[in-house]
CSV table of C-alpha atoms in Angstrom, one decimal:
chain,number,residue,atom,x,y,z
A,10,UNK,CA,106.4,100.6,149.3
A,11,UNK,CA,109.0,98.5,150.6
A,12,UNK,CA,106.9,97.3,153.1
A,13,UNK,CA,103.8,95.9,151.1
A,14,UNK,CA,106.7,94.1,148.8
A,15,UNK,CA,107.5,92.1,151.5
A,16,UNK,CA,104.1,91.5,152.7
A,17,UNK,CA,103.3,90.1,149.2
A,18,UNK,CA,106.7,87.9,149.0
A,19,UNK,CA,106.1,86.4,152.5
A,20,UNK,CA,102.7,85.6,151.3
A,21,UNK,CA,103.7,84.0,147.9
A,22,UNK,CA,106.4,82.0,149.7
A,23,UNK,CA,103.4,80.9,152.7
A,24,UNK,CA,100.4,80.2,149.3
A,25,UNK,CA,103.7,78.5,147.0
A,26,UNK,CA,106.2,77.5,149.4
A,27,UNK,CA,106.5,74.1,151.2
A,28,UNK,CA,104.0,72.2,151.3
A,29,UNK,CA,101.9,73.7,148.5
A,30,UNK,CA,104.7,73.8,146.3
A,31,UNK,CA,108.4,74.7,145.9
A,32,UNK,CA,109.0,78.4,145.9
A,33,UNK,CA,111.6,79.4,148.5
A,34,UNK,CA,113.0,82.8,149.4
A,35,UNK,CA,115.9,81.9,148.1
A,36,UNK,CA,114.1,81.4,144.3
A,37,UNK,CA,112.8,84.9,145.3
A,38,UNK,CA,116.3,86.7,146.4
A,39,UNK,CA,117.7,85.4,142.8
A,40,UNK,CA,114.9,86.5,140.7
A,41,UNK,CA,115.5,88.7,137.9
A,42,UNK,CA,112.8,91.2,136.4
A,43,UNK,CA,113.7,91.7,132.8
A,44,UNK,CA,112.2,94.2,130.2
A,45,UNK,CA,112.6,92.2,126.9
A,46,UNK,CA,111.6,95.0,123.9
A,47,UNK,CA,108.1,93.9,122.7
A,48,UNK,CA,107.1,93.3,119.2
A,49,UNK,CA,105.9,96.7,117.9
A,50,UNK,CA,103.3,96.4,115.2
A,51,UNK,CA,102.4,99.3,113.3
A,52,UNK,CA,98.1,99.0,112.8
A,53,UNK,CA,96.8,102.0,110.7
A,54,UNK,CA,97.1,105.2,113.0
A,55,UNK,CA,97.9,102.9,116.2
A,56,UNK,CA,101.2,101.1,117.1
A,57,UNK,CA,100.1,98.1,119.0
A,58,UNK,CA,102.8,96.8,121.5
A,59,UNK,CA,102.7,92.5,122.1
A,60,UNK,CA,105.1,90.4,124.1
A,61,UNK,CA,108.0,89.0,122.3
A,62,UNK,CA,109.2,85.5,123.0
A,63,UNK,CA,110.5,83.3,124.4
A,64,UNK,CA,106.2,83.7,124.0
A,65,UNK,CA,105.0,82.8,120.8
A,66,UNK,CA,101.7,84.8,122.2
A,67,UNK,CA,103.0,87.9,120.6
A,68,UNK,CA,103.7,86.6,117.5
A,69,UNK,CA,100.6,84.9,116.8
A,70,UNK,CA,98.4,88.1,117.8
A,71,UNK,CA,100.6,90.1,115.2
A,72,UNK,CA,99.9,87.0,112.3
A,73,UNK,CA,96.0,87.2,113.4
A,74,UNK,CA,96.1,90.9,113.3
A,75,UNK,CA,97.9,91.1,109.6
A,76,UNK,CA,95.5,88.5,108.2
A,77,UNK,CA,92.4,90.2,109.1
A,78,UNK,CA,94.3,94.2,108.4
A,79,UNK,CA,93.1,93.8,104.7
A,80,UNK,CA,89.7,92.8,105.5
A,81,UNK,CA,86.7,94.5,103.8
A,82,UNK,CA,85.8,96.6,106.5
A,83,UNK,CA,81.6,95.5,105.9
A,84,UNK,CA,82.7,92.6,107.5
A,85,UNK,CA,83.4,94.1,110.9
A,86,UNK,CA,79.6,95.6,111.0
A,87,UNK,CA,78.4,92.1,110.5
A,88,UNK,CA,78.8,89.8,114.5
A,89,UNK,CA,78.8,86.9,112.1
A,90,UNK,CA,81.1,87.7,109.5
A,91,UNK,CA,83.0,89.0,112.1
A,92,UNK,CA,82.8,85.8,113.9
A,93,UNK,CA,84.0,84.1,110.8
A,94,UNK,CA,87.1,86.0,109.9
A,95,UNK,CA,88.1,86.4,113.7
A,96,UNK,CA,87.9,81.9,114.2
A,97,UNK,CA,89.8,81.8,110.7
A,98,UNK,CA,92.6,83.9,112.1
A,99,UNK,CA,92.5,82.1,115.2
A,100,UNK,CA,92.9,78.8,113.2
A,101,UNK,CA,95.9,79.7,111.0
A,102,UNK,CA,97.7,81.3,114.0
A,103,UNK,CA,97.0,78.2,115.6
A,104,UNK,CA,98.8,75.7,112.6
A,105,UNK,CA,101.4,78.3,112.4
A,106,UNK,CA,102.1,78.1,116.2
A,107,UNK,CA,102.5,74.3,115.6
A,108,UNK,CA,104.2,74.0,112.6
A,109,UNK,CA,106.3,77.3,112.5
A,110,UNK,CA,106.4,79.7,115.3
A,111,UNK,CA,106.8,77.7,118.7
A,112,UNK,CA,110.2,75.8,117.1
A,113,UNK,CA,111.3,79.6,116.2
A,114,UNK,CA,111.0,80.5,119.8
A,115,UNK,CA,112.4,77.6,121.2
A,116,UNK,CA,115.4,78.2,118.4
A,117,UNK,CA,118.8,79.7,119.5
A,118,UNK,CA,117.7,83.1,117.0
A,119,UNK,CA,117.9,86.1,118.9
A,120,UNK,CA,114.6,87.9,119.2
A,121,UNK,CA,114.8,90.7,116.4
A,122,UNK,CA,115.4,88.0,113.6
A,123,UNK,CA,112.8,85.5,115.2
A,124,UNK,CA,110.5,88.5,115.1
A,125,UNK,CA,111.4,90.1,111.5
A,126,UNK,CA,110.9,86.7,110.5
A,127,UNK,CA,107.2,86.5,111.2
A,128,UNK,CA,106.3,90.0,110.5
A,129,UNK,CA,107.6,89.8,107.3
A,130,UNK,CA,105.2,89.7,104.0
A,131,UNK,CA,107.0,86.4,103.0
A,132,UNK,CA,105.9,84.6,106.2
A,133,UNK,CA,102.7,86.4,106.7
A,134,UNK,CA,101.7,86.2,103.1
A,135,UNK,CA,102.8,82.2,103.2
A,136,UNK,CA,99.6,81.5,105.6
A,137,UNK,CA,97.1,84.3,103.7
A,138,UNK,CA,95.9,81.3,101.2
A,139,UNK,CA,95.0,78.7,104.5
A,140,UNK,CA,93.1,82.0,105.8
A,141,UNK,CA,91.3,82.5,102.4
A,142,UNK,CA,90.8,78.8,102.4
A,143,UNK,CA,89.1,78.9,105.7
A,144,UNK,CA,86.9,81.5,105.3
A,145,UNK,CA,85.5,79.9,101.8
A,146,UNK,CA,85.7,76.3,102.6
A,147,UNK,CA,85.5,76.1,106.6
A,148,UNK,CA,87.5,74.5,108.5
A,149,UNK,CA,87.3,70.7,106.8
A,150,UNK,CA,89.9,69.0,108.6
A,151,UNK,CA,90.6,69.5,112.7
A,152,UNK,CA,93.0,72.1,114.0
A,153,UNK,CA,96.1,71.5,114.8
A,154,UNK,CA,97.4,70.8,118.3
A,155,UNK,CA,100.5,71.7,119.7
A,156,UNK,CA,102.9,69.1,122.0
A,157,UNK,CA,103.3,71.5,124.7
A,158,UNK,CA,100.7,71.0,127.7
A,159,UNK,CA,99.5,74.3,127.7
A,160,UNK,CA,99.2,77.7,126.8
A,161,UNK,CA,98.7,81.2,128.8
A,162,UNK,CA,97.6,84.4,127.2
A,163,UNK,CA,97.8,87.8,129.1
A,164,UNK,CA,96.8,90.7,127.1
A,165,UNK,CA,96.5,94.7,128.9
A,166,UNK,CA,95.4,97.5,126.8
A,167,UNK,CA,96.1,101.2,127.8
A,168,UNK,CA,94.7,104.1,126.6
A,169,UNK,CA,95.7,107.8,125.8
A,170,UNK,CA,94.2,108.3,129.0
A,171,UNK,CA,96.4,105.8,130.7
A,172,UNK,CA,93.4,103.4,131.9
A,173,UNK,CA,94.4,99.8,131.6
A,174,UNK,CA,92.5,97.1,131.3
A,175,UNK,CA,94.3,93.1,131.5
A,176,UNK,CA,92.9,89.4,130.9
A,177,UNK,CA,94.9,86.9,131.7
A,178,UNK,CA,93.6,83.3,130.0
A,179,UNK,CA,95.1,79.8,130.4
A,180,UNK,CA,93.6,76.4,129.5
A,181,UNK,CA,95.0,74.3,132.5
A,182,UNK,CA,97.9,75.8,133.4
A,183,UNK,CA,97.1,78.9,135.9
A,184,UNK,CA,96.8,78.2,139.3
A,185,UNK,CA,93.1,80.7,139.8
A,186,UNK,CA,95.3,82.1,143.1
A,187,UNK,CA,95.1,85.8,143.5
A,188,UNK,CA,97.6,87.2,145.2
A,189,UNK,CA,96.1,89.3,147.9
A,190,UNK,CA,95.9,92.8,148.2
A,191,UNK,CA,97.2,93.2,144.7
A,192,UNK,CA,94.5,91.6,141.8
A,193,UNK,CA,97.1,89.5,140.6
A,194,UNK,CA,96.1,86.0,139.4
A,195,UNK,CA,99.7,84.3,140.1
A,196,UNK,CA,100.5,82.3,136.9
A,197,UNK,CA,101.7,78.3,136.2
């Protein structure tokens, strides 16, 4: 209702505003929501829906997700193999975050060609020999880090019976404020 919207802005304007911090209603009054099409990723008999940039989040979950798609599937009955594959997946997303994917976000490309480009075989079959690699050899040499300071991941899952479940995650950059009355944890 109109009336619990404005009960949550005044209280994000009194828990951000002066002195806390430097939202205003002003920021608030000139606010735009927008609804950016998501990166649609057809998984077997599901179509899994992730957040397209200006996140790289989205991206990197659909890499991960196409590196592990051809896995045997005895691995997955395995916690340990699973383990494994899942960290090796997390470690090539992570080098192609670094080396490939964050300076596509941050690139004047419109969405659809920043997101063809990394669903495509080309670019997903470019990092399947660092995956292979990884799971043989281990991981030999240290991960690599990205410049940025910090990195959120919100993921919300929703099922044919329309329960959701979300996780927000950041590693120093979410402020642990939830916004009261709503379960929101207010981001950055």
């Amino acid at each position: 209702s109109a009336e619990s919207l404005s009960s949550i802005h005044s209280t994000l304007e009194s828990d951000f505003g002066p002195p806390f911090g430097q939202l205003t209603a002003t920021d608030r009054d000139h606010a735009t929501i927008g609804t950016p099409a998501p990166v649609v990723l057809p998984l077997g008999e599901y179509e899994v829906h992730l957040n397209p940039p200006p996140t790289s989040g989205g991206l990197l979950v659909a890499l991960g997700l196409r590196l592990v798609e051809g896995v045997d599937p005895a691995v997955w009955q395995n916690p340990a193999d699973s383990m494994v594959h899942f960290l090796a997946a997390m470690a090539v997303t992570q080098e192609a975050r670094v080396h490939t994917v964050d300076e596509l976000v941050r690139s004047a490309r419109g969405n659809e060609e920043i997101i063809a480009h990394v669903l495509s075989p080309s670019f997903i079959n470019s990092w399947r020999p660092r995956f292979q690699e990884i799971l043989r050899d281990g991981l030999k040499d240290s991960i690599a880090t990205s410049p940025d300071p910090g990195h959120t991941t919100h993921v919300s899952v929703v099922d044919a019976r329309g329960m959701a479940c979300t996780i927000t995650t950041s590693n120093g950059e979410g402020c642990s404020h939830v916004v009261p009355h709503t379960g929101v944890v207010a981001n950055n």
